[in-house]
């Protein structure tokens, strides 16, 4: 029996959430899983919030994960981690990119962007396994901010029941020659980063 | 191709399935969640694929192609079938030669639409067979059947998907290869079939009724209608994605999974019903299966238990079933409420969007912020009828510039209606270029003919942006990427008889204000084409703007543009350089009274 896993990726339109979830799905098929995934965008390609459900198991029925059933959440933006906190299972793993993108109501001074404590409190209703990492800075140092999604996949890979060789293949298939190498580097970097954080804080 | 397992969306599986089934002509007008079907088909160079001007035209092109024996697919979102309903009904009565498959992609939950209509009713109305897949594999497998049924029974086939089918990805074993049966399409003279004069139409109606009887027999043995036996206490009739939720919520029940949902296999349903203690229907939106099963004289429940409004999911199916005593209370899982008080993140116009400048202008000229913030409904100084596209986002703050949005093309007619009813305010209609081509032209003809005095703003960003940047008759490029004739909006308007016609650069705030003022003050119909490329399509980004904090007085005027790149944190306004569109835009620079913004 393959270990099943329900994954939620959250973020803001334009951050590459959908590509990241596609790659997880394709990696899991190669590893012999049944996979379903679904993205809820609405009109969100214009900077709205984005959430992608990915389910891996021997056999998957519904493409949507039930609230309270998510094993792992990968959040590309802080507020978008808290927004979907009610989907988490007890003791789920949450990996958050520290990046903050204020929604329009915040820029217009109508609402406040929640503090880190407030955001973490929402998640702590379910789990203490929260990893905050500075993805944007890391990929900036690497030299291409657009690799954030693949960096985040690297972080995820440390918790996924999927072999490294499948990851390399599916990433290489999805990303064309000129940006392939840097993305593979971002993936490795994400993996290293999360291993460090895992041992360090937790 | 040894390993044929692929992770495909419903739309990708549909395109591949149709291609393998030998489709030769494909036409569509974009619309979520159907758009990617034609986008994927257009990549096959051995078929003809087009973006039609609108869904009605797509259906008519489809009919013509089918009459020649070519296998044909017409795809659209569910409201598109309203636009195409006239030729769709006509195709039902004339029947087909080459398989004609009509895709209706419905949108339960209104992820990206203006209503939640259930297009299964169209199958019954038009007396055509309907197929409904429950995942991407089903989509792929059903495609062959769809074309075969269409040809065998001389009928268009309605193929209904929903957002969760169209846009979810699941594993597909694409095990077929492309076969084209009719390599040289030809049209054969046959007035009794094709000319729907009363003398021919009435006998055709008889044929339609005969066809439905034959189909009712056929569906009893349709191989993809499936019975899954388990415990017989509960028997569930279901179709589409609801099947997946039901399987998960009821691991021990028996299932009748219907892939053909019109006509319904009466014998099969009766025999299934007779073997189970409690028959329930689990379906999204209307009680379509339920009502039709009830009409067979079978005792069944469904919408007494499950909601009509919105999508279903496993939690809703489970909780509703617990409420009805079908699942024990002990299965109830504790569900946390969403975290409270988080700021929402609605979609926005992109940085550098060509709609931003005119919306800022309309907001200030029409004093729209005051209007939106008033606690009682006020009559707008400037009534602005809207339409559908990215520019509908102008309804949100900080712009608040729209008073109506109904269906594509409606804005121009609504504007004229208000004027003719006698409102005291000036009336402006806003419409995108693709929407203008789709159904704005007839509204303009009407307004000119009936001597309207309205102002019509055509927001020409040279693409169909909302649905993902498809080509249209005004862009000069075909669906398959070939250069083609460009329909010129200016000449079109002049030809219709518009006398006051202006073309204004979408990024020139001064010109926008002067032009708008001039047009609304004029006592005649006026068209302003606001022209500027969609920012997403401009690849080159140079010189993001910066705010000089020394000069900035925090007046906040630039924030009123609603540009996502202009943000404010800890009391200081700043421009996020990774988001700013730079030289293509420059609106904030024109606006800043302190001249604090520059490259
Ligand atoms: C009958 C119908 N067909 C299709 C759609 C989907 N749809 C919504 S807006 C739109 C086109 C928008 O293009 P345009 O008018 O050029 O505005 P833009 O998004 O580029 O600003 C489409 C195709 C719809 N809502 N109704
Ligand atoms: S996609 Fe184009 S038209 Fe739509 S909001 Fe963005 S820039 Fe404007």
Coordinates of C-alpha atoms in Angstrom, one line a residue, chain B residues 62-423:
Chain B
X62 CA -20.1 23.6 -36.7
X63 CA -23.5 22.8 -38.4
X64 CA -22.1 23.5 -41.8
X65 CA -19.0 21.4 -41.2
X66 CA -21.1 18.5 -39.9
X67 CA -23.4 18.6 -42.9
X68 CA -20.4 17.8 -45.1
X69 CA -19.6 14.7 -43.1
X70 CA -16.6 16.1 -41.1
X71 CA -16.5 15.3 -37.4
X72 CA -17.0 18.6 -35.6
X73 CA -16.7 20.0 -32.1
X74 CA -18.2 23.2 -30.8
X75 CA -17.2 24.2 -27.3
X76 CA -18.3 26.9 -24.9
X77 CA -19.1 27.8 -21.3
X78 CA -22.6 27.2 -20.2
X79 CA -23.9 30.8 -20.8
X80 CA -22.5 30.5 -24.3
X81 CA -25.2 27.9 -25.0
X82 CA -27.8 30.6 -24.4
X83 CA -26.1 32.7 -27.1
X84 CA -26.0 29.6 -29.4
X85 CA -29.4 28.2 -28.4
X86 CA -31.0 29.2 -31.7
X87 CA -28.7 27.2 -34.0
X88 CA -28.4 24.5 -31.4
X89 CA -32.1 23.9 -31.5
X90 CA -31.9 24.0 -35.3
X91 CA -29.1 21.5 -35.4
X92 CA -31.3 19.1 -33.3
X93 CA -34.1 19.2 -35.9
X94 CA -31.9 19.0 -39.0
X95 CA -29.7 16.4 -37.5
X96 CA -26.1 15.8 -38.7
X97 CA -23.9 13.9 -41.1
X98 CA -20.5 14.0 -39.5
X99 CA -20.6 13.7 -35.7
X100 CA -21.4 17.0 -34.0
X101 CA -20.4 17.2 -30.4
X102 CA -21.4 20.3 -28.4
X103 CA -19.5 20.9 -25.2
X104 CA -21.2 22.8 -22.5
X105 CA -18.8 23.6 -19.6
X106 CA -21.0 24.5 -16.6
X107 CA -19.8 26.4 -13.6
X108 CA -21.4 25.3 -10.3
X109 CA -20.3 27.7 -7.5
X110 CA -19.8 30.5 -10.1
X111 CA -16.1 30.4 -9.9
X112 CA -15.9 32.7 -12.9
X113 CA -19.4 33.4 -14.4
X114 CA -22.5 35.5 -14.0
X115 CA -24.9 32.7 -13.0
X116 CA -25.1 29.1 -12.1
X117 CA -27.4 27.6 -14.7
X118 CA -27.7 23.9 -15.1
X119 CA -27.4 23.1 -18.8
X120 CA -28.6 19.5 -18.5
X121 CA -32.0 21.0 -19.1
X122 CA -30.9 21.9 -22.7
X123 CA -30.6 18.2 -23.5
X124 CA -34.2 17.7 -22.6
X125 CA -35.3 20.9 -24.3
X126 CA -33.5 20.2 -27.6
X127 CA -34.2 16.4 -27.5
X128 CA -30.6 15.4 -27.9
X129 CA -28.5 12.8 -26.0
X130 CA -26.2 14.0 -23.3
X131 CA -23.0 12.6 -21.8
X132 CA -21.4 13.5 -18.5
X133 CA -17.9 12.4 -17.5
X134 CA -16.8 12.1 -13.8
X135 CA -13.0 12.5 -14.3
X136 CA -10.4 13.0 -17.1
X137 CA -10.3 9.3 -18.0
X138 CA -14.1 9.3 -18.5
X139 CA -13.8 12.4 -20.6
X140 CA -11.2 10.7 -22.9
X141 CA -13.2 7.5 -23.1
X142 CA -16.5 9.1 -23.8
X143 CA -15.3 11.2 -26.7
X144 CA -15.4 8.3 -29.2
X145 CA -18.9 7.3 -28.0
X146 CA -20.0 11.0 -28.4
X147 CA -19.1 11.1 -32.1
X148 CA -20.4 7.6 -32.8
X149 CA -23.7 8.3 -31.1
X150 CA -24.1 11.6 -33.0
X151 CA -23.6 9.9 -36.4
X152 CA -25.6 6.7 -35.6
X153 CA -28.6 8.6 -34.3
X154 CA -28.4 11.7 -36.6
X155 CA -28.2 14.1 -33.7
X156 CA -25.9 16.6 -32.1
X157 CA -24.6 15.3 -28.8
X158 CA -24.5 17.5 -25.7
X159 CA -21.3 16.8 -23.7
X160 CA -21.6 18.5 -20.3
X161 CA -18.7 19.1 -18.0
X162 CA -18.3 21.3 -15.0
X163 CA -15.5 23.4 -13.6
X164 CA -14.3 20.5 -11.4
X165 CA -14.1 18.2 -14.3
X166 CA -12.7 20.7 -16.9
X167 CA -10.0 22.1 -14.6
X168 CA -9.1 19.1 -12.3
X169 CA -6.3 16.9 -13.4
X170 CA -6.3 13.2 -13.1
X171 CA -4.5 10.2 -14.6
X172 CA -5.5 9.3 -18.1
X173 CA -4.5 6.2 -20.1
X174 CA -4.8 7.6 -23.6
X175 CA -4.7 4.3 -25.5
X176 CA -6.2 5.2 -28.8
X177 CA -4.8 6.5 -32.1
X178 CA -6.4 9.0 -34.4
X179 CA -8.7 7.6 -37.0
X180 CA -10.4 9.8 -39.6
X181 CA -13.3 8.1 -41.5
X182 CA -14.4 10.7 -43.9
X183 CA -11.3 12.1 -45.6
X184 CA -13.1 14.0 -48.3
X185 CA -16.1 15.9 -46.8
X186 CA -18.9 16.6 -49.3
X187 CA -22.3 18.2 -49.0
X188 CA -25.2 16.3 -50.7
X189 CA -28.4 18.1 -51.8
X190 CA -31.2 17.1 -49.4
X191 CA -33.7 19.9 -48.9
X192 CA -36.0 17.8 -46.6
X193 CA -33.2 17.5 -44.1
X194 CA -31.6 21.0 -44.4
X195 CA -34.3 23.5 -45.3
X196 CA -36.4 24.0 -42.3
X197 CA -39.5 25.3 -44.0
X198 CA -42.7 24.2 -42.2
X199 CA -43.3 21.5 -44.9
X200 CA -39.9 19.9 -44.0
X201 CA -39.7 20.8 -40.3
X202 CA -42.8 18.9 -39.2
X203 CA -41.7 15.6 -40.6
X204 CA -38.2 16.2 -39.1
X205 CA -39.9 16.6 -35.7
X206 CA -41.3 13.2 -36.1
X207 CA -37.9 11.9 -36.9
X208 CA -36.5 13.6 -33.7
X209 CA -39.2 11.8 -31.6
X210 CA -38.3 8.5 -33.2
X211 CA -34.6 9.1 -32.6
X212 CA -35.4 9.7 -28.9
X213 CA -37.1 6.3 -28.7
X214 CA -34.2 4.6 -30.3
X215 CA -31.8 6.4 -27.9
X216 CA -33.9 5.4 -24.9
X217 CA -33.3 1.8 -26.0
X218 CA -29.6 2.3 -26.7
X219 CA -28.9 3.9 -23.3
X220 CA -30.1 0.8 -21.4
X221 CA -27.0 -1.0 -22.6
X222 CA -24.6 2.0 -22.9
X223 CA -21.3 0.4 -21.6
X224 CA -20.3 3.4 -19.6
X225 CA -23.4 3.5 -17.5
X226 CA -22.2 1.4 -14.6
X227 CA -23.6 -0.5 -11.6
X228 CA -21.3 -1.0 -8.7
X229 CA -22.8 -3.4 -6.2
X230 CA -22.0 -3.2 -2.5
X231 CA -24.3 -3.3 0.5
X232 CA -27.9 -2.8 -0.6
X233 CA -29.2 -0.6 2.2
X234 CA -28.4 2.5 0.2
X235 CA -28.4 2.8 -3.5
X236 CA -27.0 6.0 -5.1
X237 CA -27.7 7.3 -8.6
X238 CA -25.2 9.8 -9.6
X239 CA -23.1 11.3 -12.4
X240 CA -20.3 13.8 -13.1
X241 CA -18.0 14.8 -10.3
X242 CA -20.7 14.2 -7.7
X243 CA -19.9 10.5 -8.2
X244 CA -16.5 11.0 -6.7
X245 CA -17.8 12.8 -3.6
X246 CA -20.5 10.2 -3.2
X247 CA -18.0 7.3 -3.4
X248 CA -15.9 8.9 -0.7
X249 CA -18.8 9.7 1.6
X250 CA -20.5 6.3 1.1
X251 CA -17.8 3.6 0.9
X252 CA -20.4 0.8 1.5
X253 CA -23.3 1.9 -0.7
X254 CA -24.2 0.5 -4.1
X255 CA -23.9 2.9 -7.1
X256 CA -25.6 3.5 -10.4
X257 CA -23.1 5.8 -12.1
X258 CA -24.6 7.3 -15.2
X259 CA -22.3 8.6 -18.0
X260 CA -25.3 9.1 -20.3
X261 CA -27.7 11.3 -18.5
X262 CA -30.2 12.0 -21.4
X263 CA -32.2 10.0 -22.2
X264 CA -32.2 8.0 -19.0
X265 CA -32.1 4.2 -18.9
X266 CA -35.5 3.6 -17.3
X267 CA -35.2 -0.2 -17.0
X268 CA -31.8 0.0 -15.6
X269 CA -32.8 2.5 -13.0
X270 CA -36.0 0.6 -12.1
X271 CA -34.1 -2.6 -11.7
X272 CA -31.4 -0.9 -9.5
X273 CA -34.1 0.8 -7.4
X274 CA -35.9 -2.5 -6.9
X275 CA -32.7 -4.1 -5.4
X276 CA -31.9 -1.4 -2.9
X277 CA -33.7 -0.3 0.3
X278 CA -33.2 3.4 0.0
X279 CA -32.7 5.1 -3.4
X280 CA -31.0 8.5 -3.4
X281 CA -29.7 10.8 -6.1
X282 CA -26.6 12.8 -5.6
X283 CA -26.2 15.5 -8.2
X284 CA -24.9 19.1 -8.4
X285 CA -27.3 22.0 -9.0
X286 CA -30.9 21.2 -10.1
X287 CA -32.8 18.0 -9.3
X288 CA -32.5 16.9 -13.0
X289 CA -31.9 13.2 -12.4
X290 CA -34.2 13.2 -9.4
X291 CA -37.2 14.8 -11.1
X292 CA -36.9 12.5 -14.2
X293 CA -36.6 9.4 -12.0
X294 CA -39.6 10.5 -10.0
X295 CA -41.5 10.9 -13.2
X296 CA -40.8 7.1 -13.8
X297 CA -42.9 6.5 -10.7
X298 CA -39.9 5.5 -8.6
X299 CA -39.6 6.6 -5.0
X300 CA -36.4 8.6 -4.6
X301 CA -34.9 11.4 -2.6
X302 CA -32.1 13.9 -3.4
X303 CA -32.6 17.6 -3.1
X304 CA -34.5 17.2 0.2
X305 CA -31.0 16.3 1.5
X306 CA -28.4 18.0 -0.7
X307 CA -28.1 21.6 -1.6
X308 CA -29.2 23.0 -5.0
X309 CA -26.9 26.1 -4.8
X310 CA -23.2 25.8 -5.2
X311 CA -20.8 22.9 -5.8
X312 CA -20.9 19.8 -3.8
X313 CA -17.9 18.3 -2.1
X314 CA -17.3 15.3 0.2
X315 CA -17.9 17.3 3.4
X316 CA -21.2 18.7 2.1
X317 CA -22.4 15.3 1.0
X318 CA -21.4 13.7 4.3
X319 CA -22.9 16.4 6.5
X320 CA -26.1 16.5 4.5
X321 CA -26.4 12.7 4.8
X322 CA -25.8 12.8 8.5
X323 CA -28.6 15.3 8.8
X324 CA -30.9 12.9 6.9
X325 CA -29.9 9.9 9.0
X326 CA -28.1 8.2 6.0
X327 CA -24.7 8.3 7.7
X328 CA -24.3 7.8 11.5
X329 CA -23.6 10.9 13.6
X330 CA -20.4 9.3 14.8
X331 CA -18.8 9.9 11.3
X332 CA -19.1 13.7 11.8
X333 CA -15.6 15.2 11.8
X334 CA -14.8 18.4 13.7
X335 CA -14.3 21.1 11.2
X336 CA -12.6 24.3 12.3
X337 CA -14.1 27.5 11.0
X338 CA -11.9 29.6 8.7
X339 CA -9.6 32.0 10.7
X340 CA -11.4 35.2 11.4
X341 CA -10.7 38.8 10.4
X342 CA -8.2 38.2 7.6
X343 CA -8.2 40.8 4.8
X344 CA -9.7 39.4 1.6
X345 CA -7.7 39.3 -1.6
X346 CA -10.0 39.9 -4.5
X347 CA -8.7 39.8 -8.1
X348 CA -7.3 43.2 -9.4
X349 CA -6.4 44.9 -12.6
X350 CA -2.7 44.1 -13.3
X351 CA 0.0 46.7 -12.9
X352 CA 0.2 48.5 -16.2
X353 CA -3.4 47.5 -17.2
X354 CA -4.8 49.7 -19.9
X355 CA -8.2 49.8 -18.2
X356 CA -6.8 51.6 -15.1
X357 CA -6.5 55.1 -16.6
X358 CA -10.0 55.3 -17.9
X359 CA -11.4 53.9 -14.7
X360 CA -9.5 56.4 -12.6
X361 CA -11.0 59.1 -15.0
X362 CA -14.5 57.7 -14.7
X363 CA -14.2 57.5 -11.0
X364 CA -13.3 61.1 -10.6
X365 CA -15.5 62.6 -13.3
X366 CA -18.5 60.5 -12.0
X367 CA -17.7 61.1 -8.3
X368 CA -18.0 57.4 -7.9
X369 CA -16.2 57.1 -4.5
X370 CA -18.7 59.3 -2.9
X371 CA -21.5 57.3 -4.5
X372 CA -20.1 54.0 -3.3
X373 CA -19.6 55.2 0.2
X374 CA -23.0 56.7 0.7
X375 CA -25.2 54.8 3.1
X376 CA -28.3 55.3 1.0
X377 CA -28.7 54.4 -2.7
X378 CA -28.0 57.6 -4.7
X379 CA -28.6 58.3 -8.4
X380 CA -25.1 58.4 -10.0
X381 CA -24.1 61.7 -11.7
X382 CA -22.8 59.5 -14.5
X383 CA -24.5 56.1 -15.0
X384 CA -22.0 53.5 -16.2
X385 CA -23.4 50.3 -17.6
X386 CA -20.7 47.6 -17.6
X387 CA -20.0 44.4 -19.5
X388 CA -18.0 41.2 -19.0
X389 CA -14.2 41.0 -19.1
X390 CA -11.2 42.0 -17.0
X391 CA -12.7 45.5 -17.0
X392 CA -15.6 44.1 -14.8
X393 CA -13.1 44.4 -12.0
X394 CA -13.7 48.1 -12.2
X395 CA -16.8 47.4 -10.1
X396 CA -14.5 46.9 -7.0
X397 CA -12.9 49.7 -4.9
X398 CA -11.1 51.9 -5.4
X399 CA -12.7 52.4 -8.8
X400 CA -16.4 51.6 -8.2
X401 CA -17.1 52.6 -11.7
X402 CA -19.8 50.1 -12.8
X403 CA -23.5 50.2 -12.2
X404 CA -24.5 47.0 -14.1
X405 CA -23.0 43.8 -15.4
X406 CA -25.4 41.2 -16.8
X407 CA -24.3 39.2 -19.8
X408 CA -21.9 39.8 -22.7
X409 CA -22.9 42.7 -24.8
X410 CA -25.7 43.9 -22.6
X411 CA -24.1 47.2 -21.5
X412 CA -24.9 49.1 -24.7
X413 CA -28.5 48.1 -24.8
X414 CA -28.9 48.8 -21.1
X415 CA -27.4 52.2 -21.5
X416 CA -29.8 53.1 -24.3
X417 CA -32.7 51.7 -22.2
X418 CA -31.9 54.0 -19.4
X419 CA -31.6 57.1 -21.6
X420 CA -34.9 56.3 -23.4
X421 CA -36.6 55.8 -20.1
X422 CA -35.7 59.3 -19.4
X423 CA -33.0 59.4 -16.6

